[in-house]
PDB file of C-alpha atoms in Angstrom:
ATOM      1  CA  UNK A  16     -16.062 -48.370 -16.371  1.00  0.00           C
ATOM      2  CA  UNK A  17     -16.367 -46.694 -19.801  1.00  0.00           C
ATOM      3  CA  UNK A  18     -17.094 -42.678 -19.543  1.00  0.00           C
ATOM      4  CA  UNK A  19     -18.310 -41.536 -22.497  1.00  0.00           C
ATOM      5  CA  UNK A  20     -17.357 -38.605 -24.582  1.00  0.00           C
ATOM      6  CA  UNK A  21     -19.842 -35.988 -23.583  1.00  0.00           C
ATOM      7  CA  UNK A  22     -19.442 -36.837 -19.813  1.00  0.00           C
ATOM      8  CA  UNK A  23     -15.376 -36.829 -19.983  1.00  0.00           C
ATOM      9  CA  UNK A  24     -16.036 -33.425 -21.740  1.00  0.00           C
ATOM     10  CA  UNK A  25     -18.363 -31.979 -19.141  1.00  0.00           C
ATOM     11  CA  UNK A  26     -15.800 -33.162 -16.324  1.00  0.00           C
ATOM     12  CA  UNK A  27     -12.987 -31.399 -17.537  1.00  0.00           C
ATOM     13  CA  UNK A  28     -15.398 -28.007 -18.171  1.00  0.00           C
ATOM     14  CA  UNK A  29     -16.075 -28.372 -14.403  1.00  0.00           C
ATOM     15  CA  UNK A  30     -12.494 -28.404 -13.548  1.00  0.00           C
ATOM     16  CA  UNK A  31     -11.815 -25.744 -15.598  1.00  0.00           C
ATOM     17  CA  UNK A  32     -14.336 -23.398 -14.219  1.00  0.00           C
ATOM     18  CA  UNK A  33     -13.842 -24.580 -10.809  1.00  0.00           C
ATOM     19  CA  UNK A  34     -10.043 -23.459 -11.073  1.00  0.00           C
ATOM     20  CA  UNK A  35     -10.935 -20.188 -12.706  1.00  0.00           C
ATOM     21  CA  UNK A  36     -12.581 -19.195  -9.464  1.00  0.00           C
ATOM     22  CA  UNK A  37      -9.649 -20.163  -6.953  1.00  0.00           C
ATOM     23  CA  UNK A  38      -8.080 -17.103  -5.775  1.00  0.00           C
ATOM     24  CA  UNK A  39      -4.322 -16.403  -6.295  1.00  0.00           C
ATOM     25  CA  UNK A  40      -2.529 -14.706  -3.743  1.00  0.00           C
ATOM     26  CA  UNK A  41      -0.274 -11.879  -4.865  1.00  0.00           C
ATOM     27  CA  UNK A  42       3.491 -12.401  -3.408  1.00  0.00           C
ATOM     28  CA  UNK A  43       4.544 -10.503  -0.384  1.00  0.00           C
ATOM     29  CA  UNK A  44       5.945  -7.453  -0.707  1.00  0.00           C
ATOM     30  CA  UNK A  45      10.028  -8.216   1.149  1.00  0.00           C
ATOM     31  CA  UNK A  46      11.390  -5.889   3.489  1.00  0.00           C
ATOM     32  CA  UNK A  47      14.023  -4.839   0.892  1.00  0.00           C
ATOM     33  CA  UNK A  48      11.132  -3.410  -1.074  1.00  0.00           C
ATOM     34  CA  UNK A  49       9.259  -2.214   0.981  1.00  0.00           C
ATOM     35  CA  UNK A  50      12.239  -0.005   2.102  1.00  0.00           C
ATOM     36  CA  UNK A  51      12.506   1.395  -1.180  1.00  0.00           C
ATOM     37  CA  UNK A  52       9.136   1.915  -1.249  1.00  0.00           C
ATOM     38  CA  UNK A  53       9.478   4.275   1.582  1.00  0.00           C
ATOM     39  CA  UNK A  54      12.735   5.942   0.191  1.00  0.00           C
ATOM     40  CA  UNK A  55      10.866   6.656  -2.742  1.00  0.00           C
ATOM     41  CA  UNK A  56       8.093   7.976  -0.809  1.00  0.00           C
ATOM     42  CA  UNK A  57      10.124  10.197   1.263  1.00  0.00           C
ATOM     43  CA  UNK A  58      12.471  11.387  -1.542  1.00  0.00           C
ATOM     44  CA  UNK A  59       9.098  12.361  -3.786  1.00  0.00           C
ATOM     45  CA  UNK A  60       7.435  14.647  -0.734  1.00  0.00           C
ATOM     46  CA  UNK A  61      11.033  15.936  -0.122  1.00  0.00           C
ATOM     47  CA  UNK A  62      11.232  17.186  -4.032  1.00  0.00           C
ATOM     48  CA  UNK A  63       7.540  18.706  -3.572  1.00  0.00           C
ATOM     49  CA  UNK A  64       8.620  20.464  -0.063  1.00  0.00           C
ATOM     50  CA  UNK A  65      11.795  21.971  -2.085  1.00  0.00           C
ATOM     51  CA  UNK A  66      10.110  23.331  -5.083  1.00  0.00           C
ATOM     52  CA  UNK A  67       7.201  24.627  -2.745  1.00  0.00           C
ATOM     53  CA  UNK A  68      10.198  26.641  -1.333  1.00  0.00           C
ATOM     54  CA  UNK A  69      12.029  27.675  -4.159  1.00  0.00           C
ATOM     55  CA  UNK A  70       8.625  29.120  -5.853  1.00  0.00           C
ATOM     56  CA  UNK A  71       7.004  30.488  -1.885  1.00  0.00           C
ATOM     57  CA  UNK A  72       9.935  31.850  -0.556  1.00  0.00           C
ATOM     58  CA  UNK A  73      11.426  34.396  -3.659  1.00  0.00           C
ATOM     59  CA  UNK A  74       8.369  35.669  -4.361  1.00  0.00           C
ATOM     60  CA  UNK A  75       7.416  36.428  -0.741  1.00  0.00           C
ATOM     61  CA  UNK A  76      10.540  38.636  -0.613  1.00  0.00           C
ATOM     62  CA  UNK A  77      10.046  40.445  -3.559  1.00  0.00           C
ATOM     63  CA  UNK A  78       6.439  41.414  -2.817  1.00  0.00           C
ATOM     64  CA  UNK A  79       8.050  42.691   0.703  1.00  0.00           C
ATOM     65  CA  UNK A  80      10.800  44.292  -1.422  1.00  0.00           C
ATOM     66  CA  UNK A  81       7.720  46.113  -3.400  1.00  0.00           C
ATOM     67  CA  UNK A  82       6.466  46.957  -0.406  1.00  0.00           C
ATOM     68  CA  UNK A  83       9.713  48.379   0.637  1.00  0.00           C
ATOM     69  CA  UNK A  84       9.463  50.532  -2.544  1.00  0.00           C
ATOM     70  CA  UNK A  85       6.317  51.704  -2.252  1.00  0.00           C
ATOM     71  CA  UNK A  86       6.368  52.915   1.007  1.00  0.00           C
ATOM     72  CA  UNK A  87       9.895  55.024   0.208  1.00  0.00           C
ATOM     73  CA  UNK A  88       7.849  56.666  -2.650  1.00  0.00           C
ATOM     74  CA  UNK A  89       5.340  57.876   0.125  1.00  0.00           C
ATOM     75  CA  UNK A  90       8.008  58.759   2.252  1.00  0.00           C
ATOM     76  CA  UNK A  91       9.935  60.686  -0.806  1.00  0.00           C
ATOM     77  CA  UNK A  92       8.678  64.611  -0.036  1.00  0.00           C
ATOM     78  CA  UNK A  93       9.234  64.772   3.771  1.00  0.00           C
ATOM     79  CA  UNK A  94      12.245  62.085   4.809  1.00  0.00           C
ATOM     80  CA  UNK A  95      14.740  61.467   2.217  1.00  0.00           C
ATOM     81  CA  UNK A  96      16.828  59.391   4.501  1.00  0.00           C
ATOM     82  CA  UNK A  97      14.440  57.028   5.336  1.00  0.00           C
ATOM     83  CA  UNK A  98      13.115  57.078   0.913  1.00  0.00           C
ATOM     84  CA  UNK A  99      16.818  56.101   0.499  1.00  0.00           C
ATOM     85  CA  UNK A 100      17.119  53.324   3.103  1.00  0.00           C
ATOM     86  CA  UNK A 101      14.080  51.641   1.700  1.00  0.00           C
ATOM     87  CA  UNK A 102      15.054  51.634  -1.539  1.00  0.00           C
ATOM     88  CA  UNK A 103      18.522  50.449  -1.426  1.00  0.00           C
ATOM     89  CA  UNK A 104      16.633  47.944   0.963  1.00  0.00           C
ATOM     90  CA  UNK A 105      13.952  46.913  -1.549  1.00  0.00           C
ATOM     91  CA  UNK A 106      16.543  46.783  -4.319  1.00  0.00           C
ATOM     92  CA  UNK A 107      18.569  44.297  -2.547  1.00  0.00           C
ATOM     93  CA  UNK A 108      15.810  42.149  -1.203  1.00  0.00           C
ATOM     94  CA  UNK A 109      14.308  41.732  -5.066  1.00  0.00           C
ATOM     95  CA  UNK A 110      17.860  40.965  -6.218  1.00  0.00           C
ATOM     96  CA  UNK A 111      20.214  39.455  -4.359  1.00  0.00           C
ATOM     97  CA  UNK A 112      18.417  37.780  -1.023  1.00  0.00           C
ATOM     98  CA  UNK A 113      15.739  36.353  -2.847  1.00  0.00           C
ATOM     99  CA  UNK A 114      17.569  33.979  -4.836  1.00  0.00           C
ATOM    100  CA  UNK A 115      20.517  33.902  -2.178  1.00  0.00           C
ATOM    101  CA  UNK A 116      17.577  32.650   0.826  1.00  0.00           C
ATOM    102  CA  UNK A 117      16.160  30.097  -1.902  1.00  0.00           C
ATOM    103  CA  UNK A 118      19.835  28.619  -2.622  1.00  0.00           C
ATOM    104  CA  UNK A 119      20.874  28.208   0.722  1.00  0.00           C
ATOM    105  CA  UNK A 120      17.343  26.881   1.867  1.00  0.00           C
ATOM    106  CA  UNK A 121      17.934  24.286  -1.062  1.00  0.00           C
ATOM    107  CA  UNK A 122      20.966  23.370  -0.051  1.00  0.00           C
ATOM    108  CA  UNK A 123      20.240  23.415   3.705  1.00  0.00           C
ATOM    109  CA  UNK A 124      17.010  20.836   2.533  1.00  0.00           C
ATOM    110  CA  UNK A 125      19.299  18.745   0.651  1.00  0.00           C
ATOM    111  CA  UNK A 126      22.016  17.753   2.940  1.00  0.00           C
ATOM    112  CA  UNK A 127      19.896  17.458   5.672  1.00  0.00           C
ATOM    113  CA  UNK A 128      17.689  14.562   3.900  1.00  0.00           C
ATOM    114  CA  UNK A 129      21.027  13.159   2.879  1.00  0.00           C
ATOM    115  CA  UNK A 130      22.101  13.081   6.569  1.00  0.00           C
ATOM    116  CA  UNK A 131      25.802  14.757   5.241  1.00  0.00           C
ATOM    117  CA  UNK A 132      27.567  16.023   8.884  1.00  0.00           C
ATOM    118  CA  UNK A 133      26.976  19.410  10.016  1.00  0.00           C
ATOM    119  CA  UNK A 134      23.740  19.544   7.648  1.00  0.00           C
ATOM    120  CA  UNK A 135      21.578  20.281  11.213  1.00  0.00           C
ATOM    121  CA  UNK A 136      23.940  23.266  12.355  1.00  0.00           C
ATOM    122  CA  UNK A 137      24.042  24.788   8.634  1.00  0.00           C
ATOM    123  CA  UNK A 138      20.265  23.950   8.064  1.00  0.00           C
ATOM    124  CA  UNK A 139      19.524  25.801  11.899  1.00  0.00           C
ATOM    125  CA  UNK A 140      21.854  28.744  10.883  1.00  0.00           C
ATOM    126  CA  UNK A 141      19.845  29.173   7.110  1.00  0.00           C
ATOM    127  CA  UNK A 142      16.539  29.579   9.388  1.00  0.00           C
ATOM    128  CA  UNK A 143      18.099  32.332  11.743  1.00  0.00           C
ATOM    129  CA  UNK A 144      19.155  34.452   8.792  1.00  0.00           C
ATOM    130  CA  UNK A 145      15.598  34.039   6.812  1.00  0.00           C
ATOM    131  CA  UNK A 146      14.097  34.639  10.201  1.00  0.00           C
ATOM    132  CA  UNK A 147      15.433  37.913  10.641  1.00  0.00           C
ATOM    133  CA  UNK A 148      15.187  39.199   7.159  1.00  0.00           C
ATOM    134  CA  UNK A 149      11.922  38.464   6.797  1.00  0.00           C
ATOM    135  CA  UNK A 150      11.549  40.734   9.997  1.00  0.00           C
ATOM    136  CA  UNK A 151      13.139  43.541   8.795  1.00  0.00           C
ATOM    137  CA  UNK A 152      11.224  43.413   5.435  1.00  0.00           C
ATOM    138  CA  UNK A 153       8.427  43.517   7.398  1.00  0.00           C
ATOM    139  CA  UNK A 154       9.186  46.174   9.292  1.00  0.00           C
ATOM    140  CA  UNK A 155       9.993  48.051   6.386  1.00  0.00           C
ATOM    141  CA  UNK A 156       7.315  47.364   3.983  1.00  0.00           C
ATOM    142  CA  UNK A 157       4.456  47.059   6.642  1.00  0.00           C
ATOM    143  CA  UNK A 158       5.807  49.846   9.304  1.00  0.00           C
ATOM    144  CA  UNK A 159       7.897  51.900   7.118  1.00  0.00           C
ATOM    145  CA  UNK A 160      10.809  51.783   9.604  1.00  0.00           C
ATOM    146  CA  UNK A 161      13.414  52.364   7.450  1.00  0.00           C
ATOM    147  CA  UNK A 162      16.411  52.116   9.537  1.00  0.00           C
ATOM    148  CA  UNK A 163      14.897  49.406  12.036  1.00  0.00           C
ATOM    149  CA  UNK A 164      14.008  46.952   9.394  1.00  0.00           C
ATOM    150  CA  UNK A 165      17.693  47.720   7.914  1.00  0.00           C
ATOM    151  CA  UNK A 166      18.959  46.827  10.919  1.00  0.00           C
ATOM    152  CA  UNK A 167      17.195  43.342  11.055  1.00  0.00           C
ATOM    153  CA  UNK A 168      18.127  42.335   7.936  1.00  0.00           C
ATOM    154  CA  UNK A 169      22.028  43.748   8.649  1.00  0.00           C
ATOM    155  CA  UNK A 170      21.795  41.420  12.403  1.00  0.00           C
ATOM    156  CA  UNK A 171      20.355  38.057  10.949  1.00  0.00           C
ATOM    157  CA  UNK A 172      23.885  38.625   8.312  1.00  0.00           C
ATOM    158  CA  UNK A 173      25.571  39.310  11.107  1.00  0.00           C
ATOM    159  CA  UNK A 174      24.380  36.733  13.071  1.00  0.00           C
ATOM    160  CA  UNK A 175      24.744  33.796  10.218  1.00  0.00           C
ATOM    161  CA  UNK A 176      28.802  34.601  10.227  1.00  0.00           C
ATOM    162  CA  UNK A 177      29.001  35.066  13.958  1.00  0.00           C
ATOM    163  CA  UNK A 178      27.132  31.344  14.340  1.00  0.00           C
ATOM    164  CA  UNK A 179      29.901  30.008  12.452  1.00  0.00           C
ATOM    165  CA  UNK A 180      28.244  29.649   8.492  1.00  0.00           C
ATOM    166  CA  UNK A 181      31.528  30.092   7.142  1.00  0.00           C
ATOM    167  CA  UNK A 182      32.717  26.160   8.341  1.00  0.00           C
ATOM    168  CA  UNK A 183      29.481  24.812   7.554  1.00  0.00           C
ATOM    169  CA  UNK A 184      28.372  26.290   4.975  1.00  0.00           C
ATOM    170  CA  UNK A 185      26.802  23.736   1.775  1.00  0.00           C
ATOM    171  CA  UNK A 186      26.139  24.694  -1.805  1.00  0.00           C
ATOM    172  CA  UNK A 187      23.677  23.021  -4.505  1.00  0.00           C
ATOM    173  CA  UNK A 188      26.166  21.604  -7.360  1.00  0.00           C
ATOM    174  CA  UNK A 189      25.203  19.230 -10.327  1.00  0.00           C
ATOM    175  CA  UNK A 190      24.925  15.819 -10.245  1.00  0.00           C
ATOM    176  CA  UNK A 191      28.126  14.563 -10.527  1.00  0.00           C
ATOM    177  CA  UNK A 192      29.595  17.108  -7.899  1.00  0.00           C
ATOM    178  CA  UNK A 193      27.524  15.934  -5.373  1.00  0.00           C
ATOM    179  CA  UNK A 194      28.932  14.599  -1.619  1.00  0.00           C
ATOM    180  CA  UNK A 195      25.560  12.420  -1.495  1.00  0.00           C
ATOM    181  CA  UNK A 196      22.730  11.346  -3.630  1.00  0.00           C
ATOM    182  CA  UNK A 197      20.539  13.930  -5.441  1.00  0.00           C
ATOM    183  CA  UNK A 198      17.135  15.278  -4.485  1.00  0.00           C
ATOM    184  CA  UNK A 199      15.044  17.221  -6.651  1.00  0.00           C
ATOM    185  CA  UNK A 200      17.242  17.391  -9.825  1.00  0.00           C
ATOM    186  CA  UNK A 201      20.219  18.428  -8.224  1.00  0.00           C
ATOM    187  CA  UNK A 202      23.104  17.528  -5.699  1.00  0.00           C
ATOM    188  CA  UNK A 203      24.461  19.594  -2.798  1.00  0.00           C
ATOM    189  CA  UNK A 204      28.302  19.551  -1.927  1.00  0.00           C
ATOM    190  CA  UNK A 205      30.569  21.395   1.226  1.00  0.00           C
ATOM    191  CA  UNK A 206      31.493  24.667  -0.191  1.00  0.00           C
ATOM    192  CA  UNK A 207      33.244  26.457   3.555  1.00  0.00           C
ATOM    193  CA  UNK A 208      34.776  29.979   3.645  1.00  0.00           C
ATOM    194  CA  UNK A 209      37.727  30.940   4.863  1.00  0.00           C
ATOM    195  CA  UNK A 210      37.922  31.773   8.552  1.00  0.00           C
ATOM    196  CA  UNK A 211      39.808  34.723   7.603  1.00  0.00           C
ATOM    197  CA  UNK A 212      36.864  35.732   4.959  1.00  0.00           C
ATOM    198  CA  UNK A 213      34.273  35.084   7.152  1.00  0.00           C
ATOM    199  CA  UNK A 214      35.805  36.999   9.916  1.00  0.00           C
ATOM    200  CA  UNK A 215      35.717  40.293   7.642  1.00  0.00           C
ATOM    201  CA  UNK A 216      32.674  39.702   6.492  1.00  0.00           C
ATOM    202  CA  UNK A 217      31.394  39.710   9.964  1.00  0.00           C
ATOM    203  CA  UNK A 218      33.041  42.995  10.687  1.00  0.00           C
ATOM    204  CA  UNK A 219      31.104  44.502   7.868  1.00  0.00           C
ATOM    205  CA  UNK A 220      28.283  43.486   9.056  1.00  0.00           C
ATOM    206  CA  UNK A 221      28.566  44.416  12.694  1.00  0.00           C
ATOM    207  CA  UNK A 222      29.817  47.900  11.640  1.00  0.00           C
ATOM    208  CA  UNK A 223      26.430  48.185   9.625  1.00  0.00           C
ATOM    209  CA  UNK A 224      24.677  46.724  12.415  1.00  0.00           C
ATOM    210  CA  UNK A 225      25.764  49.794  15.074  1.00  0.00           C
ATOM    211  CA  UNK A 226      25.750  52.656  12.505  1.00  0.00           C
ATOM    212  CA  UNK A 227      21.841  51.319  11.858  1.00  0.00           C
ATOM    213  CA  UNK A 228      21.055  51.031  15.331  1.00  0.00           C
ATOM    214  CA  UNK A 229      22.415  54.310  16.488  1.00  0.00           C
ATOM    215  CA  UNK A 230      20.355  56.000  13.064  1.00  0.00           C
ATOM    216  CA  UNK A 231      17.284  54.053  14.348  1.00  0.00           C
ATOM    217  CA  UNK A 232      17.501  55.049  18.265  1.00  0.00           C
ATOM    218  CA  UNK A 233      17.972  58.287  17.789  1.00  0.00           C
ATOM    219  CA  UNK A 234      15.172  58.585  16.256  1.00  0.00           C
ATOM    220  CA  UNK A 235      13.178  58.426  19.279  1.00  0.00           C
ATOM    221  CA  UNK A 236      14.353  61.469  20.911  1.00  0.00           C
ATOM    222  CA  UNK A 237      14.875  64.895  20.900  1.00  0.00           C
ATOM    223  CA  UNK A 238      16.290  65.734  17.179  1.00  0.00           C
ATOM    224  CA  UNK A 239      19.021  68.065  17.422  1.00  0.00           C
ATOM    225  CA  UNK A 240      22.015  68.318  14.781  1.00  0.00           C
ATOM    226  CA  UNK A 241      24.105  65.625  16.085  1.00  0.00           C
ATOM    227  CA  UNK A 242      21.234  63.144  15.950  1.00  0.00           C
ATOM    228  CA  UNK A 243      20.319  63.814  12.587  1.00  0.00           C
ATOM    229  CA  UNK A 244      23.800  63.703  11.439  1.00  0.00           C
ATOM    230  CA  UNK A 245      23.804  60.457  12.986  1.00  0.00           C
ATOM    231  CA  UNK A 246      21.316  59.209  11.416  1.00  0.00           C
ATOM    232  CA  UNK A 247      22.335  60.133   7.798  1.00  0.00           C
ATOM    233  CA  UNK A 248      25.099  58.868   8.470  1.00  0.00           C
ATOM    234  CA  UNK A 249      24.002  55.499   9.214  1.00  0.00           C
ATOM    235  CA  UNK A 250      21.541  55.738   6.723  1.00  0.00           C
ATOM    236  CA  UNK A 251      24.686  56.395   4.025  1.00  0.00           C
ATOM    237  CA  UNK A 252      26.702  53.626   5.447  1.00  0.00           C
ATOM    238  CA  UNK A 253      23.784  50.807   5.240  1.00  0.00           C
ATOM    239  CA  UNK A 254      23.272  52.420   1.549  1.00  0.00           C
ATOM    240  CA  UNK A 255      26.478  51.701   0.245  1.00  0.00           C
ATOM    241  CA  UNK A 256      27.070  48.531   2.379  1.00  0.00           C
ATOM    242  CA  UNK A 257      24.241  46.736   1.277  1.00  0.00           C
ATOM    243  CA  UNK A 258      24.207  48.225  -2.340  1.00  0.00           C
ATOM    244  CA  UNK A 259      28.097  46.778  -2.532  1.00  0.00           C
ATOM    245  CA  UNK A 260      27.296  43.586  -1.365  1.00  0.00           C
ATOM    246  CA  UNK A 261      24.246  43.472  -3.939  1.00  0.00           C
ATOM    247  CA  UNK A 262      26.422  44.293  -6.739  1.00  0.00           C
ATOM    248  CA  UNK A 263      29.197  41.639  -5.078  1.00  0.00           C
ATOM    249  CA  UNK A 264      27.198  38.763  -4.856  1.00  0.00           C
ATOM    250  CA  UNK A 265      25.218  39.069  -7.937  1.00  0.00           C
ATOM    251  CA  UNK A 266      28.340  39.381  -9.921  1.00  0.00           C
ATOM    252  CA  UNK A 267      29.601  36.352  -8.193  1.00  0.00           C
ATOM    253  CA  UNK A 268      26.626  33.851  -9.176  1.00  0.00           C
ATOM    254  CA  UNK A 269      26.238  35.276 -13.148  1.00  0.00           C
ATOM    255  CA  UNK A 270      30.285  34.405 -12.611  1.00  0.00           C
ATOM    256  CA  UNK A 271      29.206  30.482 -11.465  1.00  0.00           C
ATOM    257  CA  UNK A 272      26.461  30.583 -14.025  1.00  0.00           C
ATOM    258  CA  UNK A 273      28.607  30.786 -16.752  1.00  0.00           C
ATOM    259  CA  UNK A 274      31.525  28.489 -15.731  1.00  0.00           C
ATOM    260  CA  UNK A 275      29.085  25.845 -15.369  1.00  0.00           C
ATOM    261  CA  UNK A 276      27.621  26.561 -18.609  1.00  0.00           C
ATOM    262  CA  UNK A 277      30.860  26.265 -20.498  1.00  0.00           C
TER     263      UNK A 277
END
């Protein structure tokens, strides 16, 4: 049989068309991809949850530290020890725990997704601490208790030595110092104090911690001499103990700042 031109031509437009209409099935994704799929997916929300942090967390302690300072301006004419306490209080909230609670919330957020060892305990110690300053920076820019937010702020320091930060303790670093992998521009690596650093750092702080408490409590009963004495006097000691360790720490990370820059 002899099939003509036209008809040979029309067959192999049928084929054609019939082809362009089968349906191609797109390759299955393998679990190896798919796993990175998921990594990817993970690591992205982890970046978003660390730079909602790093922009939530600073400024809600400086508008408490504003708080702070506006209600020691109202206070200014009739207590001058509490004016005092709330200002050394709002200074170091604006300028040293700010940043300090973002770092070590980074960090904490960092080891933890890299799953480095005792990333839970220093992750579970960073919330204690942020717990109880936000407290006291409530209590002092919402109540106006001077000397009982102090002392909140002065226990959750306490409290982040005496639950053992010092041998758990993580820092961000760059990339190349980094124990793991790096999550949201950055790496984190073991930075641990010295037990014997830690330990007097802890007896600051529980110092502070009783001359606060004994300003606070007395307070709320009958004000004699002695209890007002008291009471400057732990007003003076927070003062300078918080104001040194302002000065201290802020010194220490323009210090960092620079010797990474060079």
């Amino acid at each position: 049989m002899i099939i003509s031109a036209d008809v040979a031509s029309s067959l192999a437009s049928l084929s054609l068309s019939s082809s362009s209409f089968t349906r191609v099935l797109p390759p299955l994704a393998s679990k190896h991809t798919r796993a990175q799929t998921s990594t990817f997916r993970q690591s992205t929300n982890t970046n978003s949850n660390l730079q909602m942090n790093a922009a939530i967390l600073p400024t809600t302690y400086r508008l408490l530290a504003a708080g702070s300072a506006y209600r020691a301006i109202s206070l200014a004419t009739t207590d001058i020890s509490s004016t005092v306490v709330l200002l050394s209080t709002s200074i170091a909230a604006f300028v040293n725990l700010a940043p300090e609670a973002s770092m070590q919330l980074a960090s904490a957020k960092r080891a933890q997704t890299q799953k480095l060892k005792d990333s839970k305990a220093w992750r579970s110690i960073v919330r204690v601490k942020i717990v109880g300053q936000f407290m006291g920076l409530v209590l002092s820019a919402i109540g106006g208790f001077a000397l009982g937010g102090a002392s909140c702020c002065v226990a959750a320091d306490a409290a982040f030595w005496a639950l053992g930060a010092g041998d758990v303790r993580f820092q961000c670093c760059d990339d190349d110092e980094s124990e793991g992998g790096t999550v949201s521009g950055g790496g984190v690596k073991r930075a641990p104090v010295p037990a014997s650093v830690a330990r007097v750092l802890l007896s600051i702080n529980v110092a502070m911690l009783l001359s606060t408490l004994v300003g606070s409590l007395v307070m709320f009963g009958r004000q004699t001499k002695s209890s007002i004495l008291l009471r400057k006097v732990g007003a003076a000691l927070y003062c300078f103990g918080v104001l040194t360790q302002t000065i201290g720490d802020v010194t220490v990370r323009r210090r960092g700042k620079k010797e990474r820059m060079r």
